[in-house]
XYZ file of N, CA, C and O in Angstrom:
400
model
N -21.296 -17.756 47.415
C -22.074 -17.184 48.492
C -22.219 -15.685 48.254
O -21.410 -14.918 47.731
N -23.581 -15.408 48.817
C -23.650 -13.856 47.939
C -23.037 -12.759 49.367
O -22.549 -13.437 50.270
N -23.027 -11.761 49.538
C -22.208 -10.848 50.524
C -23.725 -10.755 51.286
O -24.865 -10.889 50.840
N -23.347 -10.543 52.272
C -24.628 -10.031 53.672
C -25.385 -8.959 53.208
O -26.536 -8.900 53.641
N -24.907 -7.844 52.203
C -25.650 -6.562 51.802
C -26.705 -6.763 51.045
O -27.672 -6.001 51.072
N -26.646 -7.650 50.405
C -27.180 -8.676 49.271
C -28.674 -9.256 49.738
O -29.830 -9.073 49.358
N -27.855 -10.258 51.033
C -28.961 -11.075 51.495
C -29.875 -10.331 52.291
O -31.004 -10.818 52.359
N -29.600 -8.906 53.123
C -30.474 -8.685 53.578
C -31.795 -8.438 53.437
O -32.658 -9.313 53.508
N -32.082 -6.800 53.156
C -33.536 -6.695 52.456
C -33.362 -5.989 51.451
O -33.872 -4.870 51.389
N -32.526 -6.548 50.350
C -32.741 -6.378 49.129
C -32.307 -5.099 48.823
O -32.385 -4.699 47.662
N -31.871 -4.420 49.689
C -31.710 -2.800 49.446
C -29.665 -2.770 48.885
O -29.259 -1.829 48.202
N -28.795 -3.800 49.285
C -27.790 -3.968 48.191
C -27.711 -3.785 46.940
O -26.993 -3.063 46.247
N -28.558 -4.544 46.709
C -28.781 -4.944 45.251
C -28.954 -3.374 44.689
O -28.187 -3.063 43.777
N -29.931 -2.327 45.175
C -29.552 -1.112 44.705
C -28.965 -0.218 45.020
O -29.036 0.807 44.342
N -28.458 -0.255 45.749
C -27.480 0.480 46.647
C -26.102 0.395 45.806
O -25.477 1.448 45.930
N -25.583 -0.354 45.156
C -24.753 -1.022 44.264
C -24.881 -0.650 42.564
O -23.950 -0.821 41.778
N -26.297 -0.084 42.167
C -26.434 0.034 41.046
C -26.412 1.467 40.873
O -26.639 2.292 41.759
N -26.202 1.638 39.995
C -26.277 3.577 39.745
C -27.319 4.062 39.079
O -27.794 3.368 38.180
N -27.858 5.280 39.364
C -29.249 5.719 39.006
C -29.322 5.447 37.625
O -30.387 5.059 37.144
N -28.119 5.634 36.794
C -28.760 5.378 35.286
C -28.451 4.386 34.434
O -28.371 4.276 33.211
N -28.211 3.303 35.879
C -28.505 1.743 35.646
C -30.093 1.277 35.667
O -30.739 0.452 35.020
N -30.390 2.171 36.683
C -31.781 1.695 37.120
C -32.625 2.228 36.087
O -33.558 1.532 35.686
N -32.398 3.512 35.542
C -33.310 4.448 34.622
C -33.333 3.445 33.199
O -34.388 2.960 32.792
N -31.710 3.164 32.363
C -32.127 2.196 31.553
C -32.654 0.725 31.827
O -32.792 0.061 30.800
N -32.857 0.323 32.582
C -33.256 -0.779 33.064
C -35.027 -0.996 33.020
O -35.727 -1.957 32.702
N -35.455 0.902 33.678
C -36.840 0.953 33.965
C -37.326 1.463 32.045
O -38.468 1.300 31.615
N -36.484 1.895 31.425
C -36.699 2.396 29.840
C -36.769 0.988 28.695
O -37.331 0.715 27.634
N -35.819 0.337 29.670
C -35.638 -0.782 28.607
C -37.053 -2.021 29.047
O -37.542 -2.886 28.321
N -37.344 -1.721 30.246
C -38.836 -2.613 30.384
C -40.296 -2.243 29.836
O -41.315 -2.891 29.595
N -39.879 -0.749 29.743
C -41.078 0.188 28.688
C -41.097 -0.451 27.039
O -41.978 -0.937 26.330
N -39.713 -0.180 26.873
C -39.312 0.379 25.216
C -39.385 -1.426 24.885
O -40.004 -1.591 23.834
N -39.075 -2.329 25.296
C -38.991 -3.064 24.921
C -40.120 -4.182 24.741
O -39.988 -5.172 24.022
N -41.380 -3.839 25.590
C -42.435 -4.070 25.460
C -43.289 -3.830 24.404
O -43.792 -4.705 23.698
N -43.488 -2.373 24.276
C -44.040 -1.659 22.970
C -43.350 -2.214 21.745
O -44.017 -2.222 20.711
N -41.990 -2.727 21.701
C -40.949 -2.540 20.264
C -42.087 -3.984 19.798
O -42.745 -4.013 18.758
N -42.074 -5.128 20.912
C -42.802 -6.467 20.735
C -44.237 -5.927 20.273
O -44.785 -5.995 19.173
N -44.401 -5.711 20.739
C -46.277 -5.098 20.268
C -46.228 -4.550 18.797
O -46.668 -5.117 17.797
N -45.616 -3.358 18.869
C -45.798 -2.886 17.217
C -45.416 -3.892 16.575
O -46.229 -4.483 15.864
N -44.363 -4.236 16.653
C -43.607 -5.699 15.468
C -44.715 -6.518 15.543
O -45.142 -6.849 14.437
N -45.304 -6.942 16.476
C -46.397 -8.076 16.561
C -47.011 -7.948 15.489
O -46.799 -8.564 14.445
N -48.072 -6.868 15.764
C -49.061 -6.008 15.119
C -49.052 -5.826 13.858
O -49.901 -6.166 13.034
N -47.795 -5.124 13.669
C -47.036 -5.032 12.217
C -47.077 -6.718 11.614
O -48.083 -6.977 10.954
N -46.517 -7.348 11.715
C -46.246 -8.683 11.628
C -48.157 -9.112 11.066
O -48.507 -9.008 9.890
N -48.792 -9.413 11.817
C -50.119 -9.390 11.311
C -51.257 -9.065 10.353
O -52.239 -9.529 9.773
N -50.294 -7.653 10.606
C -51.523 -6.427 9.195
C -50.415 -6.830 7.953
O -50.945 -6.230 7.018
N -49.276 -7.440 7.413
C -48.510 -7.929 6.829
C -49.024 -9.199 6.478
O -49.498 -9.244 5.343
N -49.057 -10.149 7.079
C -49.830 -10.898 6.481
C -51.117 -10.711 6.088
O -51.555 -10.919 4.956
N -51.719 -10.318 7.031
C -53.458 -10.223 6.189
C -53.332 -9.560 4.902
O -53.966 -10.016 3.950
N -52.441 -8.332 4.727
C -52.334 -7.793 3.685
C -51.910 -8.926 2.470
O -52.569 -9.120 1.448
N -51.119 -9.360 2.705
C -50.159 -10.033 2.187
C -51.091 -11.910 1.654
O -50.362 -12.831 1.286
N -52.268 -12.059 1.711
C -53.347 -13.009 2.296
C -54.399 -12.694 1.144
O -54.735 -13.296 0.125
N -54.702 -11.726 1.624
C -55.916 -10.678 0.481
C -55.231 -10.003 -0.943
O -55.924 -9.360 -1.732
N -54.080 -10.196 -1.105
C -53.305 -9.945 -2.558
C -53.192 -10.995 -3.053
O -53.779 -10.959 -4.135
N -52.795 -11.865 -2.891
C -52.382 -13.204 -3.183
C -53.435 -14.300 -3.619
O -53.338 -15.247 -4.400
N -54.487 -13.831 -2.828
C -56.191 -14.267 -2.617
C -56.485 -14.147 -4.081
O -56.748 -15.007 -4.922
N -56.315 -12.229 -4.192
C -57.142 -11.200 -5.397
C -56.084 -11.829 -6.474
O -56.730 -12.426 -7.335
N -55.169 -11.875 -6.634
C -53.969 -12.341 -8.203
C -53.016 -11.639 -8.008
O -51.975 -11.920 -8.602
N -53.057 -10.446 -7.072
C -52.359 -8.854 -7.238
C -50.948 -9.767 -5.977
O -50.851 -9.870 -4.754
N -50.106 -10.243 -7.177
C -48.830 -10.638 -6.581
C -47.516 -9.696 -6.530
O -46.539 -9.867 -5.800
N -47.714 -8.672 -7.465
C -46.965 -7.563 -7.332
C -47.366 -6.592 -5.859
O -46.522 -6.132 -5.090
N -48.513 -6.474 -5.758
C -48.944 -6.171 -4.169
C -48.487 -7.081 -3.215
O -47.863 -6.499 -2.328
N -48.569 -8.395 -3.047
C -48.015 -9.083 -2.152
C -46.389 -8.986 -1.948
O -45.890 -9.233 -0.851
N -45.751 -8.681 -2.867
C -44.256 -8.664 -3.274
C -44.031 -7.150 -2.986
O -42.856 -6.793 -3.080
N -44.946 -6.190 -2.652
C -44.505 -4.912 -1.978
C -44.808 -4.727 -0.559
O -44.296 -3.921 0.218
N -45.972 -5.840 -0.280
C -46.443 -5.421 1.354
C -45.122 -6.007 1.872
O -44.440 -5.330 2.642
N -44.638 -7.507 1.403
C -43.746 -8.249 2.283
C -41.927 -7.300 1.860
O -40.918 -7.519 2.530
N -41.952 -6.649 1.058
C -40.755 -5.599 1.146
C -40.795 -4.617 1.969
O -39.914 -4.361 2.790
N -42.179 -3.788 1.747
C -41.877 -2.601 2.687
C -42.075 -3.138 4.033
O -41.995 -2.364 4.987
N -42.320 -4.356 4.212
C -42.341 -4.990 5.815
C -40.892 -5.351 6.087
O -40.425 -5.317 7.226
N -40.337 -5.624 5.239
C -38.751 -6.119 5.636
C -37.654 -5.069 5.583
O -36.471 -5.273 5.853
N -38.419 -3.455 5.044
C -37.329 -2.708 5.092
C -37.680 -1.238 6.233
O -36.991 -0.252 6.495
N -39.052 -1.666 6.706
C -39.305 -1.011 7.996
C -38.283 -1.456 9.209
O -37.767 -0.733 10.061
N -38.108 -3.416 8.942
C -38.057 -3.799 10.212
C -36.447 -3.717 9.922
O -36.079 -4.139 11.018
N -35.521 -3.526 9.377
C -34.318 -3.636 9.002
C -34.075 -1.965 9.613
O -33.481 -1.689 10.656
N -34.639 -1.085 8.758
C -34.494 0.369 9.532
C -34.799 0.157 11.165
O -33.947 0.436 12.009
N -35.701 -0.203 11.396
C -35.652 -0.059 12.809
C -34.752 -1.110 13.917
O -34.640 -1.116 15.142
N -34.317 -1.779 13.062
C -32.903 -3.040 13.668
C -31.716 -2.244 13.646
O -30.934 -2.208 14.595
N -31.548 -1.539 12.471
C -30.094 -1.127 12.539
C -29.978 0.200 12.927
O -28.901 0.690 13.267
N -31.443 1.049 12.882
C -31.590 2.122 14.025
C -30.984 1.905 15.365
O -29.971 2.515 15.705
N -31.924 0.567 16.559
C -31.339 0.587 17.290
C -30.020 -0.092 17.577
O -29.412 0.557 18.428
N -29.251 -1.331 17.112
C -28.416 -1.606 17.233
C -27.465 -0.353 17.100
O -26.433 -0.304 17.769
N -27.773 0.529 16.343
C -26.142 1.863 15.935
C -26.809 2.795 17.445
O -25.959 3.246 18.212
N -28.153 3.004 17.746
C -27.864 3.683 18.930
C -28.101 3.225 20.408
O -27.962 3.718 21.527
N -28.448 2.262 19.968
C -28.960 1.539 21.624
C -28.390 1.165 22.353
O -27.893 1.582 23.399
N -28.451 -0.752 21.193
C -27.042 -1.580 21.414
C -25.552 -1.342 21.777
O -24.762 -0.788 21.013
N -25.242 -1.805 23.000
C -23.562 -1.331 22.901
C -23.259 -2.715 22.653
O -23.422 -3.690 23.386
N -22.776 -2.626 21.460
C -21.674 -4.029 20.840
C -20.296 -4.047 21.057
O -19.669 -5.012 20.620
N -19.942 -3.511 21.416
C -18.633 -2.772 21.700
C -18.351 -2.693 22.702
O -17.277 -2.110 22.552
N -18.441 -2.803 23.573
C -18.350 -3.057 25.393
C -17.985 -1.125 25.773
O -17.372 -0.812 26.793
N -18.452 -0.144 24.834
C -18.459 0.904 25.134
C -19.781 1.599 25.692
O -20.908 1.111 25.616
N -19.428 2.896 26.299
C -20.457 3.284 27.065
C -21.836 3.914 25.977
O -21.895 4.915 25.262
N -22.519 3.157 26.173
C -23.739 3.548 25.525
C -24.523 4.605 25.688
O -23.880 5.465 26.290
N -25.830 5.039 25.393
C -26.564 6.088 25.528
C -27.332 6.283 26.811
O -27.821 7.319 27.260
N -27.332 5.277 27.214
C -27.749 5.415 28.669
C -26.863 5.654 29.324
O -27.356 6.535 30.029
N -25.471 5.492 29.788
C -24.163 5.900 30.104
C -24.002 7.357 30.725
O -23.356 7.717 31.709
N -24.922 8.198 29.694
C -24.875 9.282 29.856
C -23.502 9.959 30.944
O -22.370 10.443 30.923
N -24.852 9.465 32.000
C -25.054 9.999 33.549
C -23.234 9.720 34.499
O -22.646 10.241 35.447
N -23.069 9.020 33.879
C -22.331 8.465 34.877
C -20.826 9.421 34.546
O -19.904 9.665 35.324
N -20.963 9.744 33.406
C -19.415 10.410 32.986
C -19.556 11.804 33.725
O -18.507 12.334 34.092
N -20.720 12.427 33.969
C -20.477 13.782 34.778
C -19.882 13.516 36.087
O -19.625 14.449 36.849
């Protein structure tokens, strides 16, 4: 059963959270939208590239579009996992706020 603060009008639920719960919360519905889009996108112009080499004979081109596609997306995986991600049940970068 959830507590009465809860059920009322919804104003628990933030009343309970801390501003820079809410801030990564409202960053992570931005950032995480766009991250899907470029990758999409990316993902696409990768194949077509990757389509039209393969097409032409130029397999050494196909064998560089699909590398530098796998070492963009690896930089930008282990980018954010080392600063984003808390794997570690430690306070992350959004955290900031709360230690002042």
């Amino acid at each position: 059963s959830l507590p009465s603060s809860v059920l009322g009008d919804g104003e628990g639920i933030f009343k309970s959270m801390s501003v820079s719960t809410l801030e990564s919360v409202a960053v992570g519905l931005v950032i995480l939208p766009l991250y899907l889009l470029v990758g999409g996108l990316d993902w696409v112009s990768t194949m077509g590239d990757l389509g039209k080499a393969l097409d032409g004979g130029l397999y050494l081109d196909g064998f560089a579009d699909v590398l530098l596609y796998l070492v963009r997306h690896v930089a930008l995986y282990v980018g954010i996992s080392k600063f984003v991600v808390d794997w570690g049940g430690n306070e992350g970068i959004f955290d900031d706020d709360e230690r002042a």
